[in-house]
Every structure is written in structure tokens, then in C-alpha cells.
Amino acid sequence: MRVLMVAEKPSMAEALSRLLAPGGQFETRKGTTPVHEWKGTFREEPAQYKFTSVTGHVYNVDFTAEYNSWDIDPLRLFSGRIRKTEANPKMRLTQHLHTEAKGVDYLVLWLDCDREGENICFEVIENCLPAMARGATMAQVLRARFSAITAQDVRRAMENLVKPNENEAKAVDARQEFDLKVGVAFTRFQTRFFQGKYGNLDSAVISYGPCQTPTLSFCVERHDRIQSFQPESFWSIAATVQKSNLPVKLSWSRERLFDRTIADLFLDNINNEKTAVVIDVESKKKSIQRPRALNTVELLKHCSSNLGISPNEAMSIAERLYMQSYISYPRTETSKYPDNFDLDSVLREQSTQSDWGRFCGDLLRNGYTRPTSGTDVGDHPPITPMRVAEEGDLFGDMWRVYDFIARTFIGSISANMQYTSTSAIIKIGTEKFECKGSRVTSPGFASVMHWMSKADEYIPEFSKGETLPVVSLALQEGKTSPPDYLTEAELIGLMEQNGIGTDASIPTHINNICQRNYVTVSGGGRRLIPTNLGIVLIHGYQKIDPELSLPTMRSDMEQQLSLIASGKAPQKDVLQHFLNTFEAKFAYFTKHIEQMDELFEATFSALAATGKPMSKCGKCKRYMKYIALKPNRLHCATCDETYALPLNGNIKLYRELKCPLDDFELVLYTTGSKGTGYPICPYCYNHPPFENIKKGMGCNHCLHPTCAHSMVRNAICPCPESERAENPCPGRLVLDATSAPRWKLSCNECNIVSTFVDTIKHVAIVANELCDCGTVILKAEFRENQSKAPVSGCIMCDDEMDELLSTRHMQETHQIHISDEVTFFKMHDRDGDGMWDEGDLRALYGFERDVDAGAKHIRLIIDRVFRDLDTDLDGFISLQEYMRSKLPDWTAEEINADRIWQEEHHEAAQVSASTEPSTVDEAIHNPQWEEVDEPVVPDKFKVQH
């Protein structure tokens, strides 16, 4: 019997294989994702097992080609056709699944046990079932349900395999299609309408989302309350008496009055009183309930409010802890342990931990009361520590999150906090005052959850009937204060209460409104302050159709999706109902967009009044203005036309040269000294003049036969990556004449860049001369101080010319030497397992910076590299993840941490003091270490702009 098992991530497949294979022994062979194999038994029969994985969703949902143009009427999108396309075509996961499923008898799915995981199950089934042994049916497709990667949980799941739930998968399909159609329709319309009129929006797109917009609405609603708040004066009587020669302040029983005259009247009634009488003293024993078991929402709230970690980052860290078996599944709404949950085994595991092990030992010895509060929604158990860890095992925020999870678990089964509250009622004349205090008698759960401890509040010992001298009586004035801006934790609570998103998607929605410049995060409390753009959008929706920004629509839909998931409502009917509703709303919205435009007009500058003159328009010969804010573009006020420009680079006028096709002045696009650069004709970039060339054409793609800047005149040879067996690059290496004095060859399709050595003064193409291999002959002239004659030759075949390139080429395969992405990755993969783990990154950064790899600022960088590159959140960076991304620039926090570390250790600066950045902003854009000559480390590893 042959059994294929599939997990959601490569690291998950490996971890599960170690738990399932006899003795943890298996063989691994390479594939699109690794395949682990062993022999065992399945349903009491001998079996050959194969365990592989996907990398999240196999497919993305998108419109078919005819709907992907922004020129079509957005209203048509509501009835547009969609298709599922491979999420990562270069990985060829569908082919991998089909190949591995050939001839197998059973398919066992180990995807995450939530709706998204169930949806991925059916993506895997779609590719595997047709290839399985002849006659295979859904009866041979089984699902493992598990909540933690432990031997006990995995063994239980293997013994209790179930059928995958198609209804849950359909609920995800419905949500994906709805969000795509509604979001794209509104976003395209808004973006084209407003970016064509206003220049200082500073956002690449003006987006709408069925979850994103109500999330933003909560923030703007709080902003509006703050702006409309009118402070009001109030008055209260402040009394002080003397007890044991010490002054004791009392609180007025009426608290405060908003009428000064009445307050004065009460004060006048008692102003001549010299003594106060204690009329009652009461002491009560009280308790503070221990926390409920931890679910996702409470984890996100604590991380934001107490640890200063954003919800998106907190979820990423929790995923990594789960993948490394430190905690149970982190996406759960349940806050109550099931009756069969073995709390003792978790306590025993944690009893050896140096910080909180003694608390676990006490609970095991003395017993505890099993928690009964909380809600069990039947998805996953609460978030629980599954594997003991010390602070040295985890670093930075990973340790802080794990520490909170472990302590919260222990606190949730510890005793309540006990304290005594004492209140004395003291009468001065006709008015009553109060003095309160409290004392903790048993800290209970606060012993381990130290952030929840309660300080004692001192109160003197009063006795009933006791008289006390009055020290002072005075009227105090105060003013009411507005509410503060929402914190992330408060926003998470509002989203949960109003059914906006799920525990899994809440961090994404909050991250979206931050990334799209609708809110900014302020201060250590992580308060969300709406930007002008965010405020105007919500106010605009409220003027046209308030339901577009209210949470009620999305909440209703989430309830209907739950009915689909439980099989109580048909997917097609639910989806069509909500699409029809929003199609009508969209039509009404577009007809009344002027109401929102009035708000934009009052807030933002017109396009013609924004930016600075840069280059001349080829039509009217007047200067166009360059708008550097997102999305950067050129605007001609005379012709009233706007020309998009490439993002993520620098734009400047290119020597006032003009395009021979349309007479527009060229601009130069560059991505920094380590990146690429090429001229652009603004008109050709937006309206390609040649057939089969996509919008976004730079001069390095131009087919003009005589223009000195076209690809035809500057292409040298095919890109070195064109000879790859898989996904060859279709580009060509082009001589970058704009790069002088640091001459380069760059591919016009991918990120390959070859830089000539610094001793070269000038590089030119030798007219009408080609090498036998088809490469254009180049002539390189040396600087005067080199006293060398110019060199001509082929960069592919001539050794002398090849040696002038700092990024070298191999003659046989034309592949780049050490700067090749794969070579660089493998060079720093110390154990050769095809993954970068934390140790690899620490060694890599420590070596590159020539500092101790354990330094704190190295820790900051490594945490962020994981966030940026570890897309499947498994705690490892695969070659595919590395190839899809790049190592990020240093942040201001990292630069400051590095500077502090260097000062503390009295190490010499890596560049001279004269080049040290004067500000953090300058340091970010011109890092000190960018130009350090380290031939061992390739350009790929340096900052690229």
C-alpha cells in the first residue's frame, strides 16, 4: 500500500515525519518541496509512506484576462469571470503534487485545521486525486485533525483520520470571490478618479475593502469624537483630615458638580467645621478572577498593548513558535480547555523551566481547580505552551511572546488573587467623604503573571465614632478630557465584537490600513491616528452610503459564511445575494462620487498645483510637473494629462534629451549605486509605440533602430539567466550609459547587474562588431593613473575583458559567479539542508559586519529578515523564499542600535567620520556599510535602492 501525505509547509512535513516514521528515521529526496519517505503500517497493512508539502495556498483567485485591464467599466467586475491560477508558478507545485500522487492508494492531508486549511486541502485534492491509483475516489482521501505538533497529538490524529470538509472550503471560495470583485471594483474606480485630480494623496492606490474599510471607520469615528469634544469645567470639594499626625486626603461622595454656584454653596455649608467624624468602617474580602485560557484575540491585544508588537508581527511570531513545536495552534477563538485536555502533562513539561517551573511544581503538588469559565467554540484548544524553552533558546520578541503564553497558561489554572478592601465613611458637617484602601492577601495567578499584580493602597486604621481634626477644605476645579485615539488592542476588541474579520485575518486588516497610509501608529501605546486621506475616505462614504463603512454589512456576511461552512446555506446563493447588494451600492456610489470629491477638494491640492517642473511635454512643449508622492508621476497642466512613472526609485531629468518618436524629454530612473538605471520617455512608458510590448516600457526595451538610448543600440548579449533549465530570463544585458563613472551592464528583465571595476573610466560599444558567440564587442578605457591601453573584446569569451567585471561570468555557461543568487544562498547554508535558519543568519550577519554575531542589533536585523523573507512562517528561509525577495535595508531602529553597540564596545567605525550620516534619514538612504569593499560578500547582499 502506498500513502501520500501533504502538509502546509516544508518544515511542518519534516516535523511530522519525525513523529510518524518508526524511530523518527526516514529518507529525504529533493523535489519542488522535499519528500520524506519511510516504511510502516497503515490500517494494519504494510505501507510505503511519502510526506511532502505545499507552501500555503496552491492557487490565487484572479479575474480572467479580459477583466484585468483598468480601462474596462468597474461595474462589469461584479459579474466578471474569475479563475484560479498557481500562487507561485515558478515552483510548479501542481506538477509536483501530480507527480508524487501517481499510483498512491491513499492521500492523507495534514493542512492547518481551520477554514483556510480546509480550502487548501481541496486545492491539493484537485491535483492529486486524478493521479492516484486507478479507480481512486474521495473515500481514499483522509484528513488529519490536530492542534499541536507533539507525539501525542499527531498519533491521536493519525488514529482518527476524518473526511475533509468541503463546506468549509466553499465558504473560503465565496469570501475570496466576493472580496476580489468588490475590492477591485471600488479600488479601481476611486484610484483613477482621485489620482487624476489630486497630487498630494501620497498613496499608490485608493483602496476599498469589505473588512478594511469598516476597520478604518472605527479609527475615524474615534478621531471625530476627539475633534468634536468640548471640554467642560467641573468642581469638587477636596478635604484633608489628620490621623496619627499624618494628613489624609478624602474623596467627596458627590464626586463632582458642573455648577460652580452649587459647589460653592456646599463648601460654604461646611467651611467652618473643625472636626470630622468616622461614621462607618467596612472591610471586605474580594478577589480578582484568574484569566481565561488564551485565544488569538487576547494574544494580539496583549502583544500590542504590553509588548509593543503589532498584531501582524505577533501573529507571525506565534506561527513560528507553533512551527517549531513550542506552542499549540495559535489561531483559535476558544478560551476554555476541553474536559479531556491533559493540563497535568503541560505543567510537568514546564516544571523544569528556570523562571516559572516552581509555580508548575506547586500546582502539581498542591492541586488546582480546573478552569470552567471561557468559551469553547469547537475549533482548536486555547493557545498552550507545548515545549519548554529557556530565554537563551529564543531571542527577542519570540521569547517575549513565548514567555507571555507560558505564564498565561499557568495563571489560567492558578488561584484567584485575594485582597482585602477597606472603606471608611467620614462626615464633615452635612457632607460625606470617603477614604479607601486595599491590601493583597494572596497574589494567586499574579505570582506568575507579574504584569497583573496589584499594589497595596495604604489606609490608616479608623474606628467608628472617631473624631479627626480637619486640616483643609477647598474647591478644586477640573475639566473633562476627550477620549484618546484607539489603540491597536482596542481596535482588535471592536473588530471582534462587530464580527469584522476572523481571529486569523484581523492582523491583516489592521496592517492594510497602516500600509496604505490611512492611519499611522503613534507611540509606545500603539495608538492609531487617521491620516487626512483615511478621514476623507470615511467621511465620503458616510455622505454617500454610510453602510459602505459600517461593520454591519461584513458582520452579516461572516454569519452567512458560517452557514455555508456548516452546510446550512448554499454557497452560490449567499455569494450572489451579497454581490447583487454591493453592485447596486457601487452603481449608486459612482453616480454620487461628487459628494466625496467635495471633501477631497477641500483637503488636497489639485494635480496642477502639486509637484515641481521637471521635463517638457512633447505635445505642448511646456514643462510638466514631477509629483514625487505615491504614485510618482508627471503631470502636464496644459494638456491635462498624467504620465505614470516606475515606483521605488529616483527620477530626474536626463540631460534634456528628447525621444525621437514623440519629442518628450527623457527622464532617468535609477535604483541606487548598486542597482539599475535607464532613461524613460514618459509617453512611451504609458503608451508603448511597438506591438507586443507591455505598458511600462523603458528605453532599455525600446526597438527604435537609431535612437542612441534604445535597446537595439545598447544590448550586449542575452541575460546570463537565459540558459537556466527552468524559467529562463527573456531579457538582455544592456550597457547602462547612465551609470558612469561606475559603468554597469544590467538585465532589462531581472535583477542581474554586472559592474565594471573602478579603474575603468569609459565603456563603449564597438560599432558593427560581434563576437562569434553573438555578443557585442565592448571597448573599455582605463583611468589616466592606470597607464594602460584600452581593451576591446567579448565579456563572455575574452578573459581580459571578463576580468574587468566585478561580477564575473563563466565562459561555459555564462552564469554569474559568486553574485549568483543560488550560489550565495548555498554559501551561507552552513548545514546544507536547503534552508537558512537562525544560526545561519546570525553567522551571516556577524561575518558581514565583522562584529559579534550575538550582538543585540544583530538580533534586531535577524527578526526583521524573518518577517520580510519567511513568507510561509515556518521559522526557516528557503531558497525559493530568498529568490522571491531580497535582504532588506536597515531600519532607523537598527541603525541606532548598531551605533550604540559600536560606542559601547569602542570599536572603530567601518567608514571614516567624515562620511558618517548626520541624521537617521540620511543613514537609512546612505548606509555606512554600503560602499565598504568586501569582495567575499556579493552585491546582492548589499543595500539596493
mmCIF file of N, CA, C and O in Angstrom, residues 689-749:
data_model
loop_
_atom_site.group_PDB
_atom_site.id
_atom_site.type_symbol
_atom_site.label_atom_id
_atom_site.label_comp_id
_atom_site.label_asym_id
_atom_site.label_seq_id
_atom_site.Cartn_x
_atom_site.Cartn_y
_atom_site.Cartn_z
ATOM 1 N N PRO A 689 4.940 52.265 -28.174
ATOM 2 C CA PRO A 689 4.755 52.519 -29.603
ATOM 3 C C PRO A 689 4.909 51.282 -30.485
ATOM 4 O O PRO A 689 4.653 51.347 -31.678
ATOM 5 N N PHE A 690 5.349 50.163 -29.891
ATOM 6 C CA PHE A 690 5.590 48.957 -30.680
ATOM 7 C C PHE A 690 4.632 47.850 -30.249
ATOM 8 O O PHE A 690 4.211 47.788 -29.090
ATOM 9 N N GLU A 691 4.325 46.958 -31.184
ATOM 10 C CA GLU A 691 3.429 45.854 -30.893
ATOM 11 C C GLU A 691 4.074 44.874 -29.923
ATOM 12 O O GLU A 691 5.295 44.715 -29.889
ATOM 13 N N ASN A 692 3.218 44.212 -29.129
ATOM 14 C CA ASN A 692 3.634 43.138 -28.211
ATOM 15 C C ASN A 692 4.579 43.626 -27.121
ATOM 16 O O ASN A 692 5.347 42.843 -26.559
ATOM 17 N N ILE A 693 4.559 44.927 -26.838
ATOM 18 C CA ILE A 693 5.341 45.460 -25.723
ATOM 19 C C ILE A 693 4.361 46.017 -24.703
ATOM 20 O O ILE A 693 3.476 46.817 -25.041
ATOM 21 N N LYS A 694 4.507 45.574 -23.444
ATOM 22 C CA LYS A 694 3.567 45.946 -22.407
ATOM 23 C C LYS A 694 3.799 47.382 -21.950
ATOM 24 O O LYS A 694 4.873 47.958 -22.116
ATOM 25 N N LYS A 695 2.764 47.942 -21.346
ATOM 26 C CA LYS A 695 2.871 49.256 -20.728
ATOM 27 C C LYS A 695 3.959 49.219 -19.659
ATOM 28 O O LYS A 695 4.074 48.254 -18.911
ATOM 29 N N GLY A 696 4.757 50.287 -19.575
ATOM 30 C CA GLY A 696 5.862 50.313 -18.633
ATOM 31 C C GLY A 696 7.194 50.120 -19.328
ATOM 32 O O GLY A 696 8.150 49.621 -18.722
ATOM 33 N N MET A 697 7.282 50.506 -20.611
ATOM 34 C CA MET A 697 8.491 50.304 -21.405
ATOM 35 C C MET A 697 9.493 51.425 -21.151
ATOM 36 O O MET A 697 9.200 52.602 -21.344
ATOM 37 N N GLY A 698 10.700 51.050 -20.716
ATOM 38 C CA GLY A 698 11.787 51.996 -20.631
ATOM 39 C C GLY A 698 12.588 51.975 -21.919
ATOM 40 O O GLY A 698 12.365 51.147 -22.816
ATOM 41 N N CYS A 699 13.562 52.896 -22.024
ATOM 42 C CA CYS A 699 14.398 52.912 -23.224
ATOM 43 C C CYS A 699 15.190 51.611 -23.374
ATOM 44 O O CYS A 699 15.582 51.254 -24.487
ATOM 45 N N ASN A 700 15.418 50.903 -22.284
ATOM 46 C CA ASN A 700 16.172 49.644 -22.373
ATOM 47 C C ASN A 700 15.327 48.503 -22.946
ATOM 48 O O ASN A 700 15.806 47.378 -23.063
ATOM 49 N N HIS A 701 14.069 48.789 -23.319
ATOM 50 C CA HIS A 701 13.228 47.835 -24.047
ATOM 51 C C HIS A 701 12.876 48.339 -25.451
ATOM 52 O O HIS A 701 12.221 47.630 -26.220
ATOM 53 N N CYS A 702 13.269 49.568 -25.760
ATOM 54 C CA CYS A 702 12.820 50.213 -26.989
ATOM 55 C C CYS A 702 13.466 49.579 -28.222
ATOM 56 O O CYS A 702 14.673 49.275 -28.233
ATOM 57 N N LEU A 703 12.655 49.416 -29.272
ATOM 58 C CA LEU A 703 13.117 48.777 -30.501
ATOM 59 C C LEU A 703 13.486 49.791 -31.577
ATOM 60 O O LEU A 703 13.693 49.428 -32.743
ATOM 61 N N HIS A 704 13.568 51.070 -31.214
ATOM 62 C CA HIS A 704 13.911 52.085 -32.203
ATOM 63 C C HIS A 704 15.311 51.813 -32.760
ATOM 64 O O HIS A 704 16.271 51.650 -32.002
ATOM 65 N N PRO A 705 15.461 51.777 -34.079
ATOM 66 C CA PRO A 705 16.739 51.337 -34.658
ATOM 67 C C PRO A 705 17.866 52.351 -34.592
ATOM 68 O O PRO A 705 19.043 51.977 -34.701
ATOM 69 N N THR A 706 17.539 53.646 -34.406
ATOM 70 C CA THR A 706 18.603 54.653 -34.468
ATOM 71 C C THR A 706 18.793 55.436 -33.174
ATOM 72 O O THR A 706 19.824 56.084 -33.005
ATOM 73 N N CYS A 707 17.821 55.422 -32.263
ATOM 74 C CA CYS A 707 17.945 56.196 -31.018
ATOM 75 C C CYS A 707 19.132 55.689 -30.214
ATOM 76 O O CYS A 707 19.281 54.475 -30.000
ATOM 77 N N ALA A 708 19.949 56.601 -29.753
ATOM 78 C CA ALA A 708 21.176 56.220 -29.041
ATOM 79 C C ALA A 708 20.899 55.550 -27.710
ATOM 80 O O ALA A 708 21.804 54.926 -27.135
ATOM 81 N N HIS A 709 19.653 55.640 -27.198
ATOM 82 C CA HIS A 709 19.348 55.096 -25.880
ATOM 83 C C HIS A 709 18.524 53.819 -25.947
ATOM 84 O O HIS A 709 18.180 53.244 -24.915
ATOM 85 N N SER A 710 18.196 53.345 -27.145
ATOM 86 C CA SER A 710 17.315 52.190 -27.277
ATOM 87 C C SER A 710 18.047 50.889 -26.985
ATOM 88 O O SER A 710 19.285 50.824 -26.982
ATOM 89 N N MET A 711 17.242 49.859 -26.732
ATOM 90 C CA MET A 711 17.819 48.527 -26.516
ATOM 91 C C MET A 711 18.576 48.069 -27.757
ATOM 92 O O MET A 711 19.629 47.430 -27.658
ATOM 93 N N VAL A 712 18.066 48.399 -28.914
ATOM 94 C CA VAL A 712 18.708 47.970 -30.162
ATOM 95 C C VAL A 712 20.145 48.471 -30.234
ATOM 96 O O VAL A 712 21.044 47.755 -30.702
ATOM 97 N N ARG A 713 20.369 49.678 -29.725
ATOM 98 C CA ARG A 713 21.712 50.264 -29.806
ATOM 99 C C ARG A 713 22.597 49.929 -28.627
ATOM 100 O O ARG A 713 23.818 50.143 -28.696
ATOM 101 N N ASN A 714 22.027 49.404 -27.520
ATOM 102 C CA ASN A 714 22.825 49.207 -26.301
ATOM 103 C C ASN A 714 22.834 47.781 -25.769
ATOM 104 O O ASN A 714 23.530 47.505 -24.792
ATOM 105 N N ALA A 715 22.051 46.873 -26.368
ATOM 106 C CA ALA A 715 22.036 45.489 -25.890
ATOM 107 C C ALA A 715 23.359 44.811 -26.229
ATOM 108 O O ALA A 715 23.898 44.964 -27.333
ATOM 109 N N ILE A 716 23.888 44.040 -25.274
ATOM 110 C CA ILE A 716 25.190 43.390 -25.452
ATOM 111 C C ILE A 716 25.025 41.912 -25.761
ATOM 112 O O ILE A 716 25.630 41.377 -26.681
ATOM 113 N N CYS A 717 24.182 41.215 -24.965
ATOM 114 C CA CYS A 717 24.016 39.778 -25.119
ATOM 115 C C CYS A 717 22.790 39.343 -24.325
ATOM 116 O O CYS A 717 22.258 40.125 -23.528
ATOM 117 N N PRO A 718 22.323 38.113 -24.501
ATOM 118 C CA PRO A 718 21.221 37.625 -23.665
ATOM 119 C C PRO A 718 21.624 37.597 -22.190
ATOM 120 O O PRO A 718 22.804 37.478 -21.851
ATOM 121 N N CYS A 719 20.634 37.736 -21.337
ATOM 122 C CA CYS A 719 20.881 37.670 -19.892
ATOM 123 C C CYS A 719 21.515 36.333 -19.533
ATOM 124 O O CYS A 719 21.134 35.289 -20.086
ATOM 125 N N PRO A 720 22.493 36.303 -18.630
ATOM 126 C CA PRO A 720 23.098 35.023 -18.214
ATOM 127 C C PRO A 720 22.083 34.014 -17.702
ATOM 128 O O PRO A 720 22.289 32.815 -17.808
ATOM 129 N N GLU A 721 20.951 34.522 -17.152
ATOM 130 C CA GLU A 721 19.938 33.618 -16.631
ATOM 131 C C GLU A 721 19.058 33.028 -17.738
ATOM 132 O O GLU A 721 18.153 32.258 -17.462
ATOM 133 N N SER A 722 19.321 33.387 -19.000
ATOM 134 C CA SER A 722 18.519 32.854 -20.103
ATOM 135 C C SER A 722 18.799 31.379 -20.357
ATOM 136 O O SER A 722 18.040 30.712 -21.066
ATOM 137 N N GLU A 723 19.900 30.862 -19.794
ATOM 138 C CA GLU A 723 20.261 29.469 -20.022
ATOM 139 C C GLU A 723 19.849 28.557 -18.879
ATOM 140 O O GLU A 723 20.221 27.389 -18.846
ATOM 141 N N ARG A 724 19.060 29.095 -17.936
ATOM 142 C CA ARG A 724 18.557 28.241 -16.867
ATOM 143 C C ARG A 724 17.607 27.203 -17.436
ATOM 144 O O ARG A 724 16.834 27.484 -18.363
ATOM 145 N N ALA A 725 17.644 26.010 -16.854
ATOM 146 C CA ALA A 725 16.757 24.940 -17.337
ATOM 147 C C ALA A 725 15.301 25.286 -17.065
ATOM 148 O O ALA A 725 14.413 24.989 -17.870
ATOM 149 N N GLU A 726 15.048 25.934 -15.909
ATOM 150 C CA GLU A 726 13.677 26.297 -15.556
ATOM 151 C C GLU A 726 13.543 27.812 -15.518
ATOM 152 O O GLU A 726 14.393 28.513 -14.994
ATOM 153 N N ASN A 727 12.445 28.302 -16.074
ATOM 154 C CA ASN A 727 12.120 29.720 -16.066
ATOM 155 C C ASN A 727 13.274 30.606 -16.517
ATOM 156 O O ASN A 727 13.741 31.479 -15.773
ATOM 157 N N PRO A 728 13.783 30.384 -17.721
ATOM 158 C CA PRO A 728 14.887 31.217 -18.213
ATOM 159 C C PRO A 728 14.450 32.672 -18.344
ATOM 160 O O PRO A 728 13.292 32.972 -18.648
ATOM 161 N N CYS A 729 15.385 33.583 -18.087
ATOM 162 C CA CYS A 729 15.089 35.007 -18.199
ATOM 163 C C CYS A 729 15.069 35.400 -19.683
ATOM 164 O O CYS A 729 16.010 35.091 -20.420
ATOM 165 N N PRO A 730 14.029 36.104 -20.144
ATOM 166 C CA PRO A 730 13.966 36.511 -21.555
ATOM 167 C C PRO A 730 14.715 37.803 -21.848
ATOM 168 O O PRO A 730 14.708 38.277 -22.986
ATOM 169 N N GLY A 731 15.343 38.389 -20.836
ATOM 170 C CA GLY A 731 15.948 39.708 -21.005
ATOM 171 C C GLY A 731 17.303 39.688 -21.677
ATOM 172 O O GLY A 731 17.867 38.635 -22.004
ATOM 173 N N ARG A 732 17.824 40.903 -21.841
ATOM 174 C CA ARG A 732 19.151 41.077 -22.432
ATOM 175 C C ARG A 732 19.967 42.005 -21.540
ATOM 176 O O ARG A 732 19.431 42.934 -20.911
ATOM 177 N N LEU A 733 21.295 41.748 -21.492
ATOM 178 C CA LEU A 733 22.195 42.657 -20.784
ATOM 179 C C LEU A 733 22.370 43.901 -21.634
ATOM 180 O O LEU A 733 22.694 43.833 -22.822
ATOM 181 N N VAL A 734 22.124 45.069 -21.009
ATOM 182 C CA VAL A 734 22.180 46.344 -21.710
ATOM 183 C C VAL A 734 23.253 47.207 -21.060
ATOM 184 O O VAL A 734 23.350 47.255 -19.819
ATOM 185 N N LEU A 735 24.058 47.869 -21.867
ATOM 186 C CA LEU A 735 25.053 48.789 -21.338
ATOM 187 C C LEU A 735 24.337 49.997 -20.745
ATOM 188 O O LEU A 735 23.589 50.697 -21.446
ATOM 189 N N ASP A 736 24.548 50.220 -19.463
ATOM 190 C CA ASP A 736 23.891 51.318 -18.757
ATOM 191 C C ASP A 736 24.773 52.550 -18.838
ATOM 192 O O ASP A 736 25.650 52.765 -18.004
ATOM 193 N N ALA A 737 24.547 53.375 -19.856
ATOM 194 C CA ALA A 737 25.369 54.564 -20.056
ATOM 195 C C ALA A 737 25.121 55.611 -18.988
ATOM 196 O O ALA A 737 25.909 56.543 -18.828
ATOM 197 N N THR A 738 24.022 55.464 -18.241
ATOM 198 C CA THR A 738 23.713 56.441 -17.192
ATOM 199 C C THR A 738 24.489 56.174 -15.914
ATOM 200 O O THR A 738 24.420 56.950 -14.981
ATOM 201 N N SER A 739 25.201 55.048 -15.858
ATOM 202 C CA SER A 739 25.841 54.640 -14.606
ATOM 203 C C SER A 739 27.221 55.227 -14.413
ATOM 204 O O SER A 739 27.843 55.007 -13.379
ATOM 205 N N ALA A 740 27.754 55.909 -15.411
ATOM 206 C CA ALA A 740 29.091 56.486 -15.293
ATOM 207 C C ALA A 740 29.169 57.365 -14.042
ATOM 208 O O ALA A 740 28.198 58.039 -13.699
ATOM 209 N N PRO A 741 30.303 57.351 -13.322
ATOM 210 C CA PRO A 741 31.580 56.718 -13.658
ATOM 211 C C PRO A 741 31.701 55.242 -13.257
ATOM 212 O O PRO A 741 32.736 54.644 -13.485
ATOM 213 N N ARG A 742 30.672 54.664 -12.623
ATOM 214 C CA ARG A 742 30.720 53.248 -12.259
ATOM 215 C C ARG A 742 29.932 52.481 -13.313
ATOM 216 O O ARG A 742 28.742 52.236 -13.145
ATOM 217 N N TRP A 743 30.580 52.090 -14.383
ATOM 218 C CA TRP A 743 29.890 51.519 -15.544
ATOM 219 C C TRP A 743 29.309 50.151 -15.228
ATOM 220 O O TRP A 743 29.932 49.358 -14.523
ATOM 221 N N LYS A 744 28.122 49.895 -15.767
ATOM 222 C CA LYS A 744 27.431 48.638 -15.478
ATOM 223 C C LYS A 744 26.811 48.055 -16.731
ATOM 224 O O LYS A 744 26.524 48.761 -17.698
ATOM 225 N N LEU A 745 26.573 46.752 -16.650
ATOM 226 C CA LEU A 745 25.694 46.055 -17.576
ATOM 227 C C LEU A 745 24.534 45.538 -16.732
ATOM 228 O O LEU A 745 24.759 44.912 -15.699
ATOM 229 N N SER A 746 23.295 45.788 -17.141
ATOM 230 C CA SER A 746 22.153 45.324 -16.346
ATOM 231 C C SER A 746 21.130 44.676 -17.267
ATOM 232 O O SER A 746 20.957 45.089 -18.419
ATOM 233 N N CYS A 747 20.455 43.656 -16.722
ATOM 234 C CA CYS A 747 19.411 42.975 -17.490
ATOM 235 C C CYS A 747 18.152 43.837 -17.498
ATOM 236 O O CYS A 747 17.787 44.414 -16.461
ATOM 237 N N ASN A 748 17.483 43.898 -18.645
ATOM 238 C CA ASN A 748 16.265 44.717 -18.729
ATOM 239 C C ASN A 748 15.017 43.969 -18.270
ATOM 240 O O ASN A 748 13.913 44.494 -18.366
ATOM 241 N N GLU A 749 15.187 42.737 -17.727
ATOM 242 C CA GLU A 749 14.043 41.979 -17.231
ATOM 243 C C GLU A 749 14.204 41.553 -15.773
ATOM 244 O O GLU A 749 13.259 41.567 -15.013
#
